[in-house]
Short mmCIF file of C-alpha atoms and ligand atoms in Angstrom, two decimals:
data_model
loop_
_atom_site.label_atom_id
_atom_site.label_comp_id
_atom_site.label_asym_id
_atom_site.label_seq_id
_atom_site.Cartn_x
_atom_site.Cartn_y
_atom_site.Cartn_z
CA UNK A 1 113.37 233.32 -35.67
CA UNK A 2 111.20 234.29 -38.62
CA UNK A 3 113.37 235.44 -41.50
CA UNK A 4 116.64 234.67 -39.68
CA UNK A 5 118.87 232.95 -42.21
CA UNK A 6 120.19 229.96 -40.32
CA UNK A 7 119.64 226.87 -42.49
CA UNK A 8 120.93 225.46 -45.77
CA UNK A 9 118.36 223.65 -47.88
CA UNK A 10 118.96 222.77 -51.53
CA UNK A 11 115.79 220.83 -52.26
CA UNK A 12 113.52 223.87 -52.53
CA UNK A 13 113.24 227.60 -52.06
CA UNK A 14 110.19 229.75 -51.21
CA UNK A 15 110.54 233.42 -52.10
CA UNK A 16 107.79 236.01 -51.43
CA UNK A 17 107.32 236.80 -55.11
CA UNK A 18 107.68 233.33 -56.67
CA UNK A 19 106.32 230.76 -54.25
CA UNK A 20 107.69 227.24 -54.17
CA UNK A 21 110.62 226.46 -56.47
CA UNK A 22 111.87 222.86 -56.36
CA UNK A 23 115.49 222.59 -57.54
CA UNK A 24 115.08 225.60 -59.86
CA UNK A 25 111.72 224.39 -61.20
CA UNK A 26 108.81 226.68 -60.25
CA UNK A 27 106.16 224.32 -58.88
CA UNK A 28 103.69 225.29 -61.60
CA UNK A 29 106.06 223.64 -64.11
CA UNK A 30 105.80 220.37 -62.18
CA UNK A 31 102.02 219.93 -62.05
CA UNK A 32 102.06 217.32 -64.84
CA UNK A 33 104.85 215.31 -63.20
CA UNK A 34 104.38 212.27 -60.99
CA UNK A 35 105.43 212.31 -57.31
CA UNK A 36 108.11 209.74 -58.15
CA UNK A 37 109.63 212.12 -60.72
CA UNK A 38 109.52 214.96 -58.19
CA UNK A 39 111.15 212.76 -55.53
CA UNK A 40 113.98 212.04 -57.99
CA UNK A 41 114.25 215.77 -58.72
CA UNK A 42 114.35 216.62 -55.01
CA UNK A 43 117.18 214.15 -54.50
CA UNK A 44 119.30 214.72 -57.57
CA UNK A 45 118.45 218.18 -58.89
CA UNK A 46 117.39 216.68 -62.24
CA UNK A 47 114.15 215.28 -63.59
CA UNK A 48 114.43 211.58 -64.44
CA UNK A 49 113.86 210.23 -67.95
CA UNK A 50 111.18 207.61 -68.61
CA UNK A 51 113.44 204.66 -67.85
CA UNK A 52 114.71 206.17 -64.61
CA UNK A 53 111.15 206.93 -63.49
CA UNK A 54 110.12 203.33 -64.19
CA UNK A 55 113.10 201.97 -62.29
CA UNK A 56 112.25 204.11 -59.26
CA UNK A 57 108.61 203.00 -59.44
CA UNK A 58 109.71 199.34 -59.59
CA UNK A 59 112.05 199.85 -56.66
CA UNK A 60 109.24 201.40 -54.60
CA UNK A 61 106.89 198.52 -55.46
CA UNK A 62 109.44 195.97 -54.22
CA UNK A 63 109.50 197.70 -50.85
CA UNK A 64 105.80 198.31 -50.29
CA UNK A 65 104.88 195.25 -48.21
CA UNK A 66 104.07 196.25 -44.64
CA UNK A 67 104.99 193.68 -41.95
CA UNK A 68 102.06 192.20 -40.03
CA UNK A 69 103.19 193.53 -36.64
CA UNK A 70 102.36 197.04 -37.88
CA UNK A 71 98.73 196.10 -38.53
CA UNK A 72 98.51 194.55 -35.07
CA UNK A 73 99.50 197.89 -33.56
CA UNK A 74 96.94 199.74 -35.70
CA UNK A 75 94.21 197.33 -34.68
CA UNK A 76 95.15 197.68 -31.01
CA UNK A 77 94.73 201.47 -31.09
CA UNK A 78 91.38 203.00 -30.11
CA UNK A 79 89.41 203.34 -33.36
CA UNK A 80 88.70 206.99 -32.54
CA UNK A 81 92.36 208.03 -32.11
CA UNK A 82 93.26 211.00 -34.27
CA UNK A 83 94.33 209.79 -37.75
CA UNK A 84 97.65 211.63 -37.39
CA UNK A 85 98.30 209.79 -34.11
CA UNK A 86 97.64 206.49 -35.87
CA UNK A 87 99.76 207.40 -38.90
CA UNK A 88 102.76 208.69 -36.95
CA UNK A 89 102.63 205.72 -34.59
CA UNK A 90 102.78 203.27 -37.50
CA UNK A 91 105.80 205.06 -38.95
CA UNK A 92 107.54 204.80 -35.59
CA UNK A 93 106.61 201.12 -35.20
CA UNK A 94 108.30 200.43 -38.55
CA UNK A 95 111.58 201.71 -37.08
CA UNK A 96 112.38 198.05 -36.44
CA UNK A 97 113.20 197.85 -40.18
CA UNK A 98 115.84 200.60 -40.09
CA UNK A 99 119.00 199.73 -42.03
CA UNK A 100 120.64 202.90 -40.74
CA UNK A 101 120.35 201.81 -37.13
CA UNK A 102 121.55 198.27 -37.89
CA UNK A 103 124.54 199.51 -39.91
CA UNK A 104 125.38 202.18 -37.34
CA UNK A 105 125.38 199.56 -34.57
CA UNK A 106 127.67 197.33 -36.65
CA UNK A 107 129.97 200.29 -37.28
CA UNK A 108 129.46 202.41 -40.37
CA UNK A 109 131.73 205.08 -41.83
CA UNK A 110 130.35 208.62 -41.80
CA UNK A 111 130.55 208.76 -45.62
CA UNK A 112 128.06 205.88 -45.77
CA UNK A 113 125.36 207.49 -43.61
CA UNK A 114 123.52 208.92 -46.58
CA UNK A 115 123.23 205.52 -48.31
CA UNK A 116 121.53 203.92 -45.31
CA UNK A 117 119.32 207.01 -44.96
CA UNK A 118 118.35 206.63 -48.63
CA UNK A 119 117.61 202.92 -48.09
CA UNK A 120 115.41 203.72 -45.09
CA UNK A 121 113.70 206.59 -46.92
CA UNK A 122 112.80 204.39 -49.88
CA UNK A 123 111.55 201.74 -47.46
CA UNK A 124 109.26 204.08 -45.56
CA UNK A 125 108.07 206.13 -48.57
CA UNK A 126 107.08 202.90 -50.36
CA UNK A 127 104.91 201.91 -47.40
CA UNK A 128 103.30 205.28 -46.59
CA UNK A 129 100.31 204.90 -48.98
CA UNK A 130 99.44 201.51 -47.41
CA UNK A 131 99.80 202.91 -43.88
CA UNK A 132 97.82 206.07 -44.62
CA UNK A 133 95.05 204.24 -46.46
CA UNK A 134 94.76 201.65 -43.67
CA UNK A 135 94.43 204.47 -41.13
CA UNK A 136 91.60 205.96 -43.21
CA UNK A 137 89.73 202.69 -43.50
CA UNK A 138 90.05 201.81 -39.82
CA UNK A 139 89.41 205.29 -38.41
CA UNK A 140 86.29 205.90 -40.49
CA UNK A 141 84.98 202.31 -40.53
CA UNK A 142 85.29 201.92 -44.29
CA UNK A 143 85.80 198.16 -44.18
CA UNK A 144 88.89 195.96 -44.42
CA UNK A 145 92.24 197.17 -45.70
CA UNK A 146 92.71 197.14 -49.48
CA UNK A 147 95.96 195.57 -50.71
CA UNK A 148 98.13 197.57 -53.14
CA UNK A 149 97.61 196.91 -56.84
CA UNK A 150 101.02 196.08 -58.40
CA UNK A 151 99.98 197.73 -61.67
CA UNK A 152 99.51 201.15 -60.11
CA UNK A 153 101.96 203.97 -59.42
CA UNK A 154 102.64 205.30 -55.91
CA UNK A 155 99.88 207.94 -55.70
CA UNK A 156 97.47 205.94 -57.88
CA UNK A 157 97.82 203.10 -55.41
CA UNK A 158 97.16 205.41 -52.50
CA UNK A 159 93.92 206.59 -54.17
CA UNK A 160 92.98 202.98 -54.88
CA UNK A 161 93.67 201.75 -51.32
CA UNK A 162 91.60 204.55 -49.78
CA UNK A 163 88.66 202.89 -51.51
CA UNK A 164 87.14 206.14 -52.87
CA UNK A 165 85.05 205.43 -56.00
CA UNK A 166 86.95 206.76 -59.00
CA UNK A 167 85.27 205.81 -62.29
CA UNK A 168 86.96 208.63 -64.24
CA UNK A 169 90.43 208.23 -62.72
CA UNK A 170 90.39 211.92 -61.77
CA UNK A 171 90.61 211.23 -58.04
CA UNK A 172 93.89 209.40 -58.67
CA UNK A 173 95.01 212.41 -60.74
CA UNK A 174 94.12 214.70 -57.85
CA UNK A 175 96.20 212.51 -55.52
CA UNK A 176 99.18 212.73 -57.90
CA UNK A 177 98.85 216.52 -58.04
CA UNK A 178 98.35 216.80 -54.26
CA UNK A 179 101.46 214.69 -53.58
CA UNK A 180 103.56 216.89 -55.90
CA UNK A 181 102.29 220.23 -54.61
CA UNK A 182 102.83 219.50 -50.90
CA UNK A 183 106.10 217.61 -51.27
CA UNK A 184 108.52 220.26 -50.00
CA UNK A 185 108.59 223.84 -48.67
CA UNK A 186 112.17 224.68 -47.62
CA UNK A 187 113.54 223.44 -44.31
CA UNK A 188 112.47 226.01 -41.72
CA UNK A 189 108.82 224.98 -41.35
CA UNK A 190 107.98 222.97 -38.22
CA UNK A 191 107.80 219.51 -39.81
CA UNK A 192 110.95 219.88 -41.94
CA UNK A 193 112.96 221.52 -39.18
CA UNK A 194 111.87 218.91 -36.62
CA UNK A 195 112.73 216.05 -38.97
CA UNK A 196 116.12 217.67 -39.55
CA UNK A 197 116.77 218.23 -35.83
CA UNK A 198 115.91 214.67 -34.82
CA UNK A 199 117.88 213.25 -37.77
CA UNK A 200 120.88 215.39 -36.84
CA UNK A 201 121.21 213.29 -33.67
CA UNK A 202 121.63 210.33 -36.09
CA UNK A 203 118.24 209.02 -35.07
CA UNK A 204 117.16 207.15 -38.22
CA UNK A 205 114.55 208.45 -40.63
CA UNK A 206 111.70 206.47 -39.02
CA UNK A 207 112.24 208.33 -35.74
CA UNK A 208 112.84 211.60 -37.55
CA UNK A 209 109.88 211.47 -39.93
CA UNK A 210 107.46 210.43 -37.21
CA UNK A 211 108.66 213.36 -35.06
CA UNK A 212 108.40 215.83 -37.96
CA UNK A 213 104.88 214.72 -38.77
CA UNK A 214 103.89 215.15 -35.12
CA UNK A 215 104.67 218.82 -35.76
CA UNK A 216 102.59 218.75 -38.93
CA UNK A 217 99.63 217.68 -36.77
CA UNK A 218 99.49 221.14 -35.14
CA UNK A 219 96.69 223.61 -35.94
CA UNK A 220 99.19 226.29 -36.96
CA UNK A 221 100.81 223.97 -39.48
CA UNK A 222 99.26 221.01 -41.31
CA UNK A 223 95.90 221.08 -39.58
CA UNK A 224 95.05 224.50 -41.07
CA UNK A 225 93.69 223.06 -44.32
CA UNK A 226 90.59 221.58 -42.74
CA UNK A 227 89.58 225.00 -41.37
CA UNK A 228 89.54 226.47 -44.87
CA UNK A 229 87.08 223.93 -46.16
CA UNK A 230 84.95 224.35 -43.02
CA UNK A 231 84.72 228.09 -43.74
CA UNK A 232 83.70 227.48 -47.35
CA UNK A 233 81.05 224.95 -46.29
CA UNK A 234 79.75 227.28 -43.54
CA UNK A 235 79.49 230.11 -46.04
CA UNK A 236 77.54 227.94 -48.47
CA UNK A 237 75.26 226.77 -45.67
CA UNK A 238 74.55 230.33 -44.68
CA UNK A 239 73.34 230.98 -48.23
CA UNK A 240 71.15 227.87 -48.29
CA UNK A 241 73.60 225.77 -50.30
CA UNK A 242 73.60 228.26 -53.19
CA UNK A 243 76.60 230.27 -54.32
CA UNK A 244 75.92 233.86 -53.15
CA UNK A 245 76.30 237.02 -55.19
CA UNK A 246 79.60 238.91 -55.04
CA UNK A 247 78.01 241.56 -52.81
CA UNK A 248 76.57 238.97 -50.39
CA UNK A 249 79.94 237.27 -50.11
CA UNK A 250 81.75 240.57 -49.56
CA UNK A 251 79.42 241.27 -46.61
CA UNK A 252 79.94 237.75 -45.23
CA UNK A 253 83.73 238.20 -45.44
CA UNK A 254 83.47 241.51 -43.54
CA UNK A 255 81.22 239.84 -40.94
CA UNK A 256 83.91 237.18 -40.43
CA UNK A 257 86.62 239.84 -39.98
CA UNK A 258 84.45 242.05 -37.74
CA UNK A 259 83.78 239.10 -35.45
CA UNK A 260 87.55 238.95 -34.83
CA UNK A 261 88.17 235.86 -36.96
CA UNK A 262 90.61 235.39 -39.81
CA UNK A 263 89.58 234.28 -43.27
CA UNK A 264 91.08 230.82 -43.52
CA UNK A 265 93.14 230.05 -46.59
CA UNK A 266 94.25 233.67 -47.07
CA UNK A 267 97.56 235.19 -46.05
CA UNK A 268 100.97 233.66 -45.69
CA UNK A 269 104.02 234.11 -43.49
CA UNK A 270 106.36 234.28 -46.50
CA UNK A 271 104.43 234.64 -49.75
CA UNK A 272 103.20 237.96 -51.10
CA UNK A 273 101.45 236.56 -54.19
CA UNK A 274 98.73 234.00 -54.91
CA UNK A 275 100.32 230.70 -53.94
CA UNK A 276 101.07 228.93 -57.25
CA UNK A 277 99.87 225.71 -55.61
CA UNK A 278 96.46 227.34 -55.11
CA UNK A 279 96.41 228.19 -58.83
CA UNK A 280 97.22 224.58 -59.69
CA UNK A 281 94.31 223.27 -57.59
CA UNK A 282 91.94 225.93 -58.92
CA UNK A 283 92.82 224.97 -62.51
CA UNK A 284 92.25 221.31 -61.67
CA UNK A 285 88.81 222.16 -60.24
CA UNK A 286 87.96 224.29 -63.28
CA UNK A 287 88.69 221.32 -65.52
CA UNK A 288 87.14 218.55 -63.42
CA UNK A 289 84.23 220.01 -61.43
CA UNK A 290 83.31 223.53 -62.64
CA UNK A 291 79.63 222.90 -61.76
CA UNK A 292 80.26 221.92 -58.13
CA UNK A 293 78.96 224.73 -55.85
CA UNK A 294 81.90 224.18 -53.49
CA UNK A 295 84.36 224.76 -56.31
CA UNK A 296 82.34 227.79 -57.45
CA UNK A 297 82.41 229.15 -53.93
CA UNK A 298 86.21 228.76 -53.77
CA UNK A 299 86.50 230.64 -57.08
CA UNK A 300 84.15 233.40 -55.89
CA UNK A 301 86.04 233.80 -52.60
CA UNK A 302 89.22 234.23 -54.67
CA UNK A 303 87.51 237.05 -56.61
CA UNK A 304 86.28 238.86 -53.51
CA UNK A 305 88.42 238.21 -50.42
CA UNK A 306 91.77 239.70 -51.52
CA UNK A 307 89.99 243.04 -52.08
CA UNK A 308 88.33 242.86 -48.66
CA UNK A 309 91.62 242.03 -46.92
CA UNK A 310 93.38 244.87 -48.76
CA UNK A 311 90.64 247.25 -47.68
CA UNK A 312 91.02 246.08 -44.06
CA UNK A 313 94.76 246.67 -44.41
CA UNK A 314 96.05 244.24 -41.78
CA UNK A 315 97.16 241.12 -43.62
CA UNK A 316 100.54 241.56 -45.30
CA UNK A 317 99.51 239.02 -47.92
CA UNK A 318 95.85 239.23 -48.99
CA UNK A 319 96.22 236.34 -51.46
CA UNK A 320 95.16 232.69 -51.12
CA UNK A 321 97.54 230.02 -49.84
CA UNK A 322 97.48 226.36 -50.90
CA UNK A 323 94.92 225.42 -48.27
CA UNK A 324 92.21 227.64 -49.76
CA UNK A 325 91.43 225.14 -52.52
CA UNK A 326 92.74 221.65 -51.75
CA UNK A 327 90.01 220.60 -49.28
CA UNK A 328 87.18 221.51 -51.65
CA UNK A 329 88.53 219.11 -54.29
CA UNK A 330 88.97 216.27 -51.81
CA UNK A 331 85.40 216.90 -50.64
CA UNK A 332 84.15 216.84 -54.22
CA UNK A 333 85.45 213.28 -54.68
CA UNK A 334 83.86 212.10 -51.43
CA UNK A 335 86.85 212.33 -49.11
CA UNK A 336 84.86 214.27 -46.53
CA UNK A 337 86.62 213.42 -43.28
CA UNK A 338 88.40 216.73 -42.51
CA UNK A 339 90.53 215.26 -39.73
CA UNK A 340 92.19 213.04 -42.27
CA UNK A 341 93.47 215.78 -44.58
CA UNK A 342 96.69 216.27 -42.60
CA UNK A 343 97.59 212.61 -43.22
CA UNK A 344 97.52 213.27 -46.98
CA UNK A 345 99.76 216.26 -46.38
CA UNK A 346 102.11 214.05 -44.33
CA UNK A 347 102.41 211.36 -47.03
CA UNK A 348 103.39 214.05 -49.51
CA UNK A 349 105.71 216.02 -47.22
CA UNK A 350 107.67 212.83 -46.47
CA UNK A 351 109.15 213.12 -49.98
CA UNK A 352 110.72 216.48 -49.14
CA UNK A 353 111.86 215.92 -45.58
CA UNK A 354 113.38 212.52 -46.39
CA UNK A 355 115.26 214.08 -49.34
CA UNK A 356 116.52 216.80 -47.03
CA UNK A 357 117.70 214.22 -44.47
CA UNK A 358 119.57 212.23 -47.15
CA UNK A 359 121.29 215.45 -48.26
CA UNK A 360 122.16 216.39 -44.68
CA UNK A 361 123.80 213.03 -44.05
CA UNK A 362 125.64 213.24 -47.38
CA UNK A 363 126.98 216.68 -46.43
CA UNK A 364 127.86 215.47 -42.93
CA UNK A 365 125.88 218.25 -41.28
CA UNK A 366 126.39 218.43 -37.52
CA UNK A 367 123.91 217.91 -34.69
CA UNK A 368 121.53 220.87 -34.21
CA UNK A 369 122.51 222.62 -31.00
CA UNK A 370 121.79 226.36 -30.85
CA UNK A 371 122.81 228.25 -27.72
CA UNK A 372 120.16 229.43 -25.29
CA UNK A 373 120.39 232.22 -22.72
CA UNK A 374 118.52 232.83 -19.47
CA UNK A 375 115.83 235.49 -19.03
CA UNK A 376 118.21 237.12 -16.54
CA UNK A 377 120.89 237.33 -19.28
CA UNK A 378 118.32 238.74 -21.70
CA UNK A 379 117.27 241.45 -19.22
CA UNK A 380 120.87 242.45 -18.56
CA UNK A 381 121.68 242.41 -22.28
CA UNK A 382 118.71 244.55 -23.24
CA UNK A 383 119.32 247.15 -20.54
CA UNK A 384 123.01 247.35 -21.46
CA UNK A 385 122.17 248.29 -25.09
CA UNK A 386 122.11 252.00 -25.95
CA UNK A 387 118.49 253.06 -26.65
CA UNK A 388 117.69 253.73 -30.29
N1 AMX B 401 92.21 237.08 -42.35
C1 AMX B 401 92.17 238.07 -41.44
N2 AMX B 401 93.25 238.64 -40.91
C2 AMX B 401 94.43 238.19 -41.33
C3 AMX B 401 94.57 237.20 -42.31
C4 AMX B 401 93.38 236.61 -42.81
N3 AMX B 401 93.40 235.62 -43.70
N4 AMX B 401 95.88 236.97 -42.53
C5 AMX B 401 96.56 237.80 -41.71
N5 AMX B 401 95.68 238.55 -41.00
C6 AMX B 401 96.00 239.51 -39.94
C7 AMX B 401 96.75 238.79 -38.84
O1 AMX B 401 95.83 238.12 -37.95
C8 AMX B 401 97.48 239.93 -38.16
O2 AMX B 401 96.55 240.62 -37.36
P1 AMX B 401 97.02 241.23 -35.90
O3 AMX B 401 98.04 242.27 -36.27
O4 AMX B 401 95.76 241.78 -35.35
O5 AMX B 401 97.60 240.09 -35.13
C9 AMX B 401 97.82 240.83 -39.34
O6 AMX B 401 96.92 240.46 -40.40
C10 AMX B 401 99.24 240.63 -39.85
O7 AMX B 401 99.47 239.26 -40.10
P2 AMX B 401 100.52 238.81 -41.23
O8 AMX B 401 101.88 239.27 -40.80
O9 AMX B 401 100.01 239.22 -42.56
O10 AMX B 401 100.38 237.23 -41.17
P3 AMX B 401 101.29 236.22 -40.34
O11 AMX B 401 102.56 236.02 -41.09
O12 AMX B 401 101.39 236.64 -38.91
O13 AMX B 401 100.42 234.90 -40.38
C11 AMX B 401 98.97 233.34 -41.45
C12 AMX B 401 100.27 234.16 -41.57
C13 AMX B 401 98.88 232.35 -42.63
C14 AMX B 401 98.98 232.51 -40.14
C15 AMX B 401 97.80 234.33 -41.48
O14 AMX B 401 97.76 234.98 -42.72
C16 AMX B 401 96.46 233.67 -41.20
O15 AMX B 401 96.08 233.52 -40.03
N6 AMX B 401 95.73 233.25 -42.27
C17 AMX B 401 94.47 232.58 -42.12
C18 AMX B 401 94.69 231.14 -41.68
C19 AMX B 401 95.33 230.31 -42.76
O16 AMX B 401 95.05 230.45 -43.94
N7 AMX B 401 96.19 229.41 -42.37
C20 AMX B 401 96.83 228.52 -43.35
C21 AMX B 401 98.29 228.75 -43.40
C22 AMX B 401 98.85 228.07 -44.62
C23 AMX B 401 99.98 227.26 -44.26
O17 AMX B 401 101.05 227.80 -44.03
N8 AMX B 401 99.79 225.96 -44.18
#
C-alpha cells in the first residue's frame, strides 16, 4: 500500500523534499525544544509557553510512580529476554491502570473517549522512562533500579535513571534531542498504524501502544538503527580503528555494495533529501564530540556514500536517514548495548502515537476494517482487465 492515500494524520507530515514536519514546524526548528513541549505541540498544534510547559512537567511527575507489581513481572522475566520484549510486556502489564477501560465498562459517552485516552496516555508516558531505564539496568546487569529525581525533566530523568555517567550534562541533552527527533513520523509506519488499528477497536492505549511497539521491534522498522552503528564500527575496525582516507572509504563502500549488501543508514522509502533529523544529530556530534573517531567516520561516510550510491544508480534516495548518526552518539556516551536502541526509539515514538490515538478518539474515527479479496478473485479480476 506504499503511497496509497488512506489515512488522516494531523500530528505530522513527511514529504519527500522536506522530511518530518510536526504541526507545520519543520523538525529542525524544534531541536532546541523539550519533548514535553513537542508533546504539547503534537496534541494541540501550538507550542506551549513557559508556564504551560511547567504545568505539563508537573503533571507528568505526579504520574510517574510505577506500581510494584510491574517490577515483579520484570524480575520474573528471563534476564536475557530481548529488551523490547521486556519493555512492551511492562507496558501491557500496566493496562490494569487504564481509566479508559474502567470508564468504558461503567458506561462512557463517545464524546468522552478522548479524555480517558488522554488520561491513560499521560499515565503511561510519565512512567515510560522508569520502565525503559529499569529494563536497561536489569537486562545488562547494571545494578539496582535508580529512582526518578523529582528535580529533573522527563528526558533528563530517563538519562539519569539509565545510570550513564554524565558529568557535562550532554548525555541528558542528547536524550532530549533524541526524544524530540523520533517522536512522530505520520501514521502509516508499522508502529503508528498498528497502534491506531488496535486503538480503533477501543482497546485502551496500554494495549495499543504495546502492540505498536511490538511492530517497532522488527528489523525493517525500529531495529534498523543498530545495524548502522555496526557498519560504522566494522568499517573503523577494518582500518585498524583509524578514520580512513576518502579513497579508502569509497572502496570499502563499493565492496559492501558488490557483496550484495546495502549501506545501512542510507536511503529512505519516502525521503529524497538528507533526513533533517540526521543533520540535527550530526550538528550535535560536531559540537560535543568532534574528536571521536566514530563521529568522524559518520561525517566521512556522509561525504562519500551519497556519491557512491548515485554512481551505482539503484537507490532512489542516496542520502542518509536518521539512523545513520544516532547510534554513534549513544555509543560515544557509553550506551553501547545495540539491542537496547529500539527501546529509546519506543519511548520517544510513544509521544506521537499516543497523540494520534487521542486525536482519533476525539474525531470519533471508526474501527479499521479494510476489505480483503481471495487470490481466486484477484486472478479473475486481473484476467478480466484489458491489457495495457
Ligand atoms: N545501499 C544499497 N542499496 C540500496 C540502498 C542502500 N543504502 N538503499 C536502497 N538500495 C537499493 C535497494 O536495495 C533496491 O535494490 P533492488 O532493486 O535490487 O531491490 C533499490 O536500491 C531501490 O530501493 P529504493 O526504492 O530506493 O528503497 P526502498 O524504498 O525499497 O527501501 C530502505 C528503503 C530504507 C529500506 C533502503 O533504502 C535500505 O535498505 N537502506 C539501508 C538500510 C537502512 O538504512 N534502513 C534504515 C531505514 C530507516 C528507517 O526507516 N528507520
